[in-house]
Coordinates of C-alpha atoms in Angstrom, one line a residue:
X1 CA -4.5 -9.7 -34.6
X2 CA -6.9 -8.6 -31.8
X3 CA -6.3 -6.2 -28.9
X4 CA -5.7 -9.0 -26.4
X5 CA -3.0 -10.6 -28.5
X6 CA -1.2 -7.5 -29.6
X7 CA 2.1 -6.3 -28.0
X8 CA 0.7 -2.8 -28.2
X9 CA -1.5 -3.6 -25.1
X10 CA 1.6 -3.0 -22.9
X11 CA 1.9 0.5 -24.2
X12 CA -1.7 1.0 -23.3
X13 CA -1.0 -0.4 -19.9
X14 CA 1.9 1.9 -19.1
X15 CA 0.2 5.0 -20.5
X16 CA -3.0 4.5 -18.5
X17 CA -1.2 3.6 -15.3
X18 CA 1.2 6.6 -15.6
X19 CA -1.8 8.9 -15.9
X20 CA -3.4 7.3 -12.9
X21 CA -0.2 7.8 -10.9
X22 CA -0.3 11.5 -11.5
X23 CA -4.0 11.9 -11.0
X24 CA -3.9 10.0 -7.7
X25 CA -1.1 12.2 -6.5
X26 CA -3.3 15.2 -6.8
X27 CA -5.8 13.8 -4.3
X28 CA -3.4 14.4 -1.4
X29 CA -0.7 16.8 -2.7
X30 CA -2.6 19.9 -1.5
X31 CA -2.2 18.6 2.1
X32 CA 1.5 19.5 1.9
X33 CA 0.7 23.2 1.7
X34 CA -2.2 23.5 4.2
X35 CA -0.4 25.9 6.4
X36 CA 0.8 28.0 3.5
X37 CA -2.7 28.3 2.1
X38 CA -4.0 29.4 5.5
X39 CA -1.3 32.0 5.7
X40 CA -1.4 33.2 2.0
X41 CA -5.2 33.4 1.7
X42 CA -6.0 34.2 5.4
X43 CA -8.4 31.4 5.8
X44 CA -9.4 29.2 8.8
X45 CA -8.7 25.5 9.4
X46 CA -12.4 24.8 8.7
X47 CA -12.2 26.5 5.3
X48 CA -9.1 24.4 4.5
X49 CA -11.0 21.3 5.6
X50 CA -13.8 22.1 3.2
X51 CA -11.4 22.9 0.4
X52 CA -9.8 19.5 0.9
X53 CA -13.1 17.7 1.1
X54 CA -14.7 19.3 -2.0
X55 CA -12.7 17.1 -4.4
X56 CA -13.7 14.0 -2.5
X57 CA -17.4 15.0 -2.4
X58 CA -17.4 15.4 -6.2
X59 CA -15.5 12.2 -6.7
X60 CA -17.9 10.3 -4.4
X61 CA -21.0 11.7 -6.0
X62 CA -19.9 10.6 -9.5
X63 CA -18.8 7.0 -8.9
X64 CA -22.1 5.3 -9.7
X65 CA -23.0 7.6 -12.6
X66 CA -19.5 7.2 -14.1
X67 CA -19.9 3.4 -14.2
X68 CA -23.2 3.7 -16.0
X69 CA -21.8 6.2 -18.6
X70 CA -18.7 4.1 -19.2
X71 CA -20.8 1.0 -19.9
X72 CA -22.9 2.9 -22.3
X73 CA -20.5 5.1 -24.2
X74 CA -17.1 3.4 -23.7
X75 CA -14.2 4.2 -21.4
X76 CA -11.7 5.9 -23.7
X77 CA -13.3 9.3 -24.0
X78 CA -14.0 9.6 -20.3
X79 CA -10.4 8.8 -19.3
X80 CA -9.0 11.3 -21.8
X81 CA -11.5 13.9 -20.6
X82 CA -10.7 13.2 -17.0
X83 CA -7.0 13.5 -17.4
X84 CA -7.4 16.8 -19.3
X85 CA -9.8 18.2 -16.7
X86 CA -7.6 17.2 -13.8
X87 CA -4.7 19.0 -15.5
X88 CA -6.8 22.2 -16.1
X89 CA -8.0 22.1 -12.5
X90 CA -4.4 21.7 -11.1
X91 CA -3.2 24.6 -13.3
X92 CA -6.0 26.8 -12.2
X93 CA -5.3 25.9 -8.5
X94 CA -1.7 27.0 -9.0
X95 CA -2.8 30.4 -10.4
X96 CA -5.5 31.1 -7.8
X97 CA -5.5 34.4 -6.0
X98 CA -8.8 34.0 -4.2
X99 CA -10.2 31.1 -2.2
X100 CA -13.2 30.9 -4.6
X101 CA -10.7 30.0 -7.4
X102 CA -9.2 27.3 -5.2
X103 CA -12.6 25.8 -4.5
X104 CA -13.6 25.8 -8.2
X105 CA -10.3 24.3 -9.3
X106 CA -10.6 21.4 -6.8
X107 CA -14.1 20.8 -8.1
X108 CA -12.7 20.4 -11.6
X109 CA -10.0 18.1 -10.3
X110 CA -12.7 16.1 -8.5
X111 CA -14.7 15.6 -11.7
X112 CA -11.6 14.5 -13.6
X113 CA -10.4 12.2 -10.8
X114 CA -13.9 10.5 -10.7
X115 CA -13.3 9.2 -14.2
X116 CA -10.1 7.3 -13.6
X117 CA -10.8 4.0 -11.7
X118 CA -13.9 2.7 -13.5
X119 CA -12.6 3.6 -17.0
X120 CA -9.1 2.3 -16.3
X121 CA -10.5 -1.1 -15.3
X122 CA -12.7 -1.3 -18.4
X123 CA -9.8 -0.3 -20.7
X124 CA -7.6 -3.0 -19.2
X125 CA -10.4 -5.5 -19.5
X126 CA -10.6 -4.8 -23.2
X127 CA -6.9 -5.1 -23.9
X128 CA -6.0 -8.1 -21.7
X129 CA -7.1 -11.7 -21.3
X130 CA -8.9 -12.6 -18.0
X131 CA -5.8 -14.2 -16.4
X132 CA -3.6 -11.2 -17.3
X133 CA -6.3 -8.8 -16.2
X134 CA -6.6 -10.5 -12.7
X135 CA -2.8 -10.2 -12.2
X136 CA -2.5 -6.6 -13.6
X137 CA -5.4 -5.1 -11.7
X138 CA -3.4 -5.6 -8.5
X139 CA -0.6 -3.4 -10.0
X140 CA -3.3 -0.9 -10.9
X141 CA -4.5 -0.8 -7.3
X142 CA -0.9 -0.3 -6.1
X143 CA -0.4 2.6 -8.5
X144 CA -2.9 4.6 -6.5
X145 CA -0.8 4.2 -3.4
X146 CA 2.3 5.0 -5.4
X147 CA 0.6 8.2 -6.4
X148 CA 0.0 9.1 -2.8
X149 CA 3.7 8.3 -2.2
X150 CA 4.7 10.7 -5.0
X151 CA 2.8 13.4 -3.2
X152 CA 5.0 13.1 -0.1
X153 CA 8.8 13.6 -0.1
X154 CA 9.2 14.1 -3.9
X155 CA 6.4 16.6 -4.2
X156 CA 7.5 18.3 -0.9
X157 CA 11.0 18.6 -2.2
X158 CA 9.8 20.3 -5.4
X159 CA 7.7 22.7 -3.4
X160 CA 10.7 23.5 -1.3
X161 CA 12.9 24.1 -4.4
X162 CA 10.4 25.9 -6.7
X163 CA 7.5 27.0 -4.6
X164 CA 4.0 25.4 -4.5
X165 CA 2.6 27.4 -7.5
X166 CA 5.3 26.4 -10.0
X167 CA 5.1 22.8 -8.7
X168 CA 1.3 22.5 -9.1
X169 CA 1.4 24.3 -12.5
X170 CA 4.0 21.9 -13.8
X171 CA 2.0 18.9 -12.6
X172 CA -1.1 20.3 -14.3
X173 CA 0.8 20.8 -17.5
X174 CA 2.1 17.2 -17.4
X175 CA -1.5 15.9 -16.9
X176 CA -2.6 17.9 -20.0
X177 CA 0.2 16.1 -21.9
X178 CA -1.1 12.8 -20.5
X179 CA -4.5 13.6 -21.9
X180 CA -2.9 14.1 -25.3
X181 CA -0.9 10.9 -24.9
X182 CA -4.0 8.9 -24.1
X183 CA -5.8 10.2 -27.2
X184 CA -2.9 9.2 -29.3
X185 CA -2.5 5.8 -27.6
X186 CA -6.1 4.8 -27.1
X187 CA -7.8 6.4 -30.2
X188 CA -5.5 7.6 -33.0
X189 CA -2.7 5.0 -33.0
X190 CA -5.1 2.1 -32.1
X191 CA -7.1 2.8 -35.3
X192 CA -3.8 2.6 -37.3
X193 CA -2.5 -0.5 -35.6
X194 CA -5.8 -2.4 -35.4
X195 CA -7.9 -0.8 -38.2
X196 CA -10.6 -3.4 -38.2
X197 CA -13.4 -2.9 -35.8
X198 CA -12.7 -5.3 -32.9
X199 CA -15.2 -7.9 -32.1
X200 CA -17.2 -7.4 -29.0
X201 CA -15.7 -9.7 -26.4
X202 CA -18.5 -9.6 -23.9
X203 CA -21.7 -11.6 -24.4
X204 CA -24.9 -9.7 -25.0
X205 CA -27.1 -10.6 -22.1
X206 CA -30.5 -9.2 -21.1
X207 CA -30.1 -6.6 -18.4
X208 CA -32.5 -5.2 -16.0
X209 CA -33.1 -1.5 -16.0
X210 CA -30.4 0.4 -14.1
X211 CA -33.0 2.0 -11.8
X212 CA -34.2 -1.5 -10.7
X213 CA -30.7 -2.7 -10.0
X214 CA -29.8 0.5 -8.0
X215 CA -33.0 0.2 -6.0
X216 CA -32.2 -3.4 -5.1
X217 CA -28.7 -2.5 -4.1
X218 CA -29.8 0.3 -1.9
X219 CA -32.1 -2.0 -0.1
X220 CA -29.4 -4.7 0.3
X221 CA -28.0 -5.3 3.8
X222 CA -24.8 -6.8 2.2
X223 CA -24.3 -3.7 0.0
X224 CA -24.6 -1.4 3.0
X225 CA -22.2 -3.6 5.0
X226 CA -19.6 -3.2 2.3
X227 CA -20.3 0.6 2.2
X228 CA -19.6 0.9 5.9
X229 CA -16.5 -1.4 5.7
X230 CA -15.0 1.0 3.2
X231 CA -16.3 4.1 5.0
X232 CA -14.4 3.1 8.2
X233 CA -11.0 2.0 6.9
X234 CA -10.5 4.4 4.0
X235 CA -11.8 7.8 5.2
X236 CA -9.6 8.2 8.3
X237 CA -6.4 7.5 6.4
X238 CA -7.1 9.3 3.1
X239 CA -9.0 12.2 4.8
X240 CA -6.3 12.8 7.3
X241 CA -3.2 12.6 5.1
X242 CA -4.8 14.7 2.5
X243 CA -5.4 17.6 4.9
X244 CA -3.9 17.5 8.4
X245 CA -1.1 15.0 8.6
X246 CA 1.6 17.5 7.5
X247 CA 0.3 20.4 9.8
X248 CA 0.1 17.8 12.6
X249 CA 3.8 16.9 12.2
X250 CA 4.8 20.5 12.0
X251 CA 2.6 21.7 14.9
X252 CA 3.0 18.8 17.3
X253 CA 6.5 17.6 16.6
X254 CA 8.1 20.7 15.2
X255 CA 9.0 18.9 12.0
X256 CA 9.9 20.5 8.8
X257 CA 7.5 20.1 5.8
X258 CA 9.9 17.5 4.3
X259 CA 10.1 15.6 7.6
X260 CA 6.3 15.6 8.0
X261 CA 5.9 14.3 4.5
X262 CA 8.3 11.4 5.2
X263 CA 6.0 10.5 8.1
X264 CA 3.1 10.2 5.7
X265 CA 5.4 8.0 3.5
X266 CA 5.5 5.4 6.3
X267 CA 1.7 5.0 6.0
X268 CA 2.0 4.7 2.3
X269 CA 4.5 1.9 2.6
X270 CA 2.1 0.2 4.9
X271 CA -0.6 0.6 2.2
X272 CA 1.6 -0.9 -0.5
X273 CA 2.3 -3.9 1.7
X274 CA -1.3 -4.3 3.0
X275 CA -3.1 -4.8 -0.3
X276 CA -1.3 -7.8 -1.7
X277 CA -0.5 -9.4 1.7
X278 CA -4.1 -9.3 3.1
X279 CA -5.4 -10.6 -0.2
X280 CA -3.0 -13.5 0.1
X281 CA -4.0 -14.1 3.7
X282 CA -7.7 -14.1 2.9
X283 CA -7.2 -16.5 0.1
X284 CA -5.1 -18.8 2.2
X285 CA -7.6 -18.8 5.0
X286 CA -10.5 -19.2 2.6
X287 CA -12.4 -16.3 4.2
X288 CA -12.6 -12.6 3.7
X289 CA -14.5 -11.7 6.9
X290 CA -12.1 -12.9 9.6
X291 CA -9.0 -11.1 8.3
X292 CA -11.1 -8.0 7.6
X293 CA -12.5 -8.0 11.1
X294 CA -8.9 -8.1 12.4
X295 CA -7.9 -5.2 10.2
X296 CA -10.9 -3.1 11.2
X297 CA -10.2 -3.7 14.9
X298 CA -6.5 -3.0 14.5
X299 CA -7.1 0.3 12.7
X300 CA -9.7 1.3 15.4
X301 CA -7.2 0.6 18.2
X302 CA -4.5 2.6 16.3
X303 CA -6.7 5.7 16.1
X304 CA -7.9 5.2 19.7
X305 CA -4.2 5.2 20.7
X306 CA -4.0 8.9 19.8
X307 CA -6.7 9.6 22.3
X308 CA -5.0 7.6 25.0
X309 CA -1.7 9.6 24.7
X310 CA -3.5 13.0 24.4
X311 CA -2.8 13.2 20.7
X312 CA 1.0 13.1 21.1
X313 CA 2.5 9.6 21.0
X314 CA 6.2 9.2 21.1
X315 CA 7.9 9.5 17.7
X316 CA 8.6 5.8 17.3
X317 CA 5.0 4.9 18.3
X318 CA 3.8 7.5 15.9
X319 CA 5.7 5.7 13.1
X320 CA 4.2 2.4 14.0
X321 CA 0.6 3.8 14.2
X322 CA 1.0 5.5 10.8
X323 CA 2.3 2.2 9.3
X324 CA -0.6 0.2 10.7
X325 CA -3.3 2.7 9.6
X326 CA -1.7 2.8 6.1
X327 CA -1.6 -1.0 6.1
X328 CA -5.3 -1.1 6.9
X329 CA -6.0 1.3 4.0
X330 CA -4.2 -1.1 1.7
X331 CA -6.2 -4.0 3.0
X332 CA -9.4 -2.2 2.1
X333 CA -9.1 -4.1 -1.3
X334 CA -10.9 -6.9 0.7
X335 CA -14.1 -4.8 0.2
X336 CA -14.0 -5.4 -3.5
X337 CA -13.1 -9.1 -3.0
X338 CA -16.3 -9.4 -1.0
X339 CA -18.2 -7.7 -3.8
X340 CA -17.0 -10.3 -6.2
X341 CA -17.8 -13.1 -3.8
X342 CA -21.3 -12.1 -2.9
X343 CA -22.8 -10.3 -5.9
X344 CA -23.4 -11.5 -9.5
X345 CA -21.0 -10.1 -12.2
X346 CA -23.8 -8.1 -13.8
X347 CA -24.1 -6.0 -10.5
X348 CA -20.5 -6.0 -9.3
X349 CA -19.6 -2.7 -11.1
X350 CA -22.4 -0.8 -9.5
X351 CA -21.9 -2.4 -6.1
X352 CA -18.2 -1.6 -6.3
X353 CA -19.1 2.0 -7.1
X354 CA -21.5 2.1 -4.1
X355 CA -18.8 0.6 -1.8
X356 CA -16.2 3.1 -3.1
X357 CA -18.7 5.9 -2.5
X358 CA -18.6 4.9 1.2
X359 CA -14.8 5.2 1.4
X360 CA -14.5 8.5 -0.3
X361 CA -17.6 10.0 1.5
X362 CA -15.7 9.5 4.8
X363 CA -12.5 10.9 3.1
X364 CA -14.6 14.0 2.3
X365 CA -16.2 14.4 5.7
X366 CA -13.1 13.9 7.9
X367 CA -11.1 17.0 6.9
X368 CA -14.2 19.2 7.4
X369 CA -14.9 17.7 10.9
X370 CA -11.3 17.8 11.9
X371 CA -10.9 21.4 10.7
X372 CA -14.0 22.6 12.6
X373 CA -12.7 20.9 15.8
X374 CA -9.3 22.6 15.4
X375 CA -10.9 26.0 14.9
X376 CA -13.1 25.6 17.9
X377 CA -10.4 24.6 20.4
X378 CA -7.9 27.1 19.0
X379 CA -10.5 29.9 19.5
X380 CA -11.6 28.5 22.9
X381 CA -8.3 27.7 24.5
X382 CA -5.6 29.0 22.1
X383 CA -4.0 25.6 22.4
X384 CA -3.5 23.7 19.1
X385 CA -2.7 20.5 21.0
X386 CA -6.2 20.3 22.3
X387 CA -7.6 20.7 18.8
X388 CA -5.6 17.8 17.5
X389 CA -6.4 15.7 20.5
X390 CA -10.2 16.1 20.2
X391 CA -9.9 16.0 16.4
X392 CA -8.8 12.3 16.6
X393 CA -12.2 11.5 17.9
X394 CA -13.5 11.7 14.3
X395 CA -11.4 8.9 12.8
X396 CA -12.1 6.8 15.9
X397 CA -15.9 7.1 15.3
X398 CA -15.4 6.4 11.6
X399 CA -13.5 3.2 12.5
X400 CA -16.3 2.1 14.8
X401 CA -18.6 2.4 11.8
X402 CA -16.2 0.3 9.7
X403 CA -16.1 -2.4 12.4
X404 CA -19.9 -2.5 12.5
X405 CA -19.9 -2.9 8.7
X406 CA -17.6 -5.9 8.6
X407 CA -19.5 -7.5 11.5
X408 CA -22.7 -7.2 9.4
X409 CA -20.9 -8.7 6.4
X410 CA -22.1 -12.2 5.2
X411 CA -20.1 -14.5 3.2
X412 CA -20.5 -18.1 1.9
X413 CA -17.6 -19.8 3.3
X414 CA -17.5 -22.5 0.7
X415 CA -17.1 -19.8 -2.0
X416 CA -14.8 -17.5 0.0
X417 CA -11.6 -18.4 -1.9
X418 CA -10.1 -15.4 -3.6
X419 CA -8.5 -15.6 -7.0
X420 CA -5.1 -14.1 -6.5
X421 CA -4.2 -14.5 -10.2

């Protein structure tokens, strides 16, 4: 019995997605303790912004190389290695006594995090038939948002009860255990259950040199349009909630840490709804571009609303804005629907990595820019409200870039139908 017919594939599915859930949570969990780090380590807002961004910079730079390595050497080793490295980085983060240790640990976490998406997709493709895979990849995408959700009220509660060091140490230890679990599930036990060498399920086709494909993609207007689409809608949301959303709620609305994390949860609920709903809408309309334009414009108007009200909307308006911005982030799955629509399957992996690079490049840049703006206005005026007000200029500009990207996007309307599984 082959992998794709064996019931064991569901154990693989659960194990891989549980690991992804924990790894995704560590992208944004440090944002819960931004103010504590500034106080404990006597660092500035710009330093915290750089600390937040370093993981996203590492993640971004490794997306395309990771896809190439996974194709060549297989995904199992890299996923096990990534989970283990993320666990080590998280433990080191919890033990840090100097800002250098914090930076180094986040770099390790970034390298580990960079392994998860590409390798997870390849592993699921090996274990599930095409129809099953198309349905289940949506659950995989939602798991990332659930990981962000885990890093809100649940993680904030643990920090309140046990302190941030014990909470991060325990999470890192759990990730190390996940690395061991993946080794047992993907390697050791698989050899016992399916001892014969599985047949290669993909056809051997002549491939161009990777350098030629990359050169063609980097010169493609369509690829850059997808890059900018993802840059605009992902970075503002992920970059903001991973660094400044909790301090914003505390400073501007006098919330507790737990209350501020609940505010972030509103955005994450929007993200969980946005991904499947907008995929369905695009499939129903038979076009990706029109609903994506609507999403990009709505996200832009939402960020611009912060400038209109001087960075301090009413509480209920704030909830609506966070929900809309999160919804837009969830809808960014349309980027990869457009990849599948307009690029051949032999290039879709690299193009997806290129587009994903755009999203997480903006997620890396925004905390730094926001932090520098906060530092500048706090030093110049001593008013933190001014810092947040002008800080919102950055996600507005990012959203403008996203709108430009989707306007440049080309699609073949007769082939625009999306397979929703």
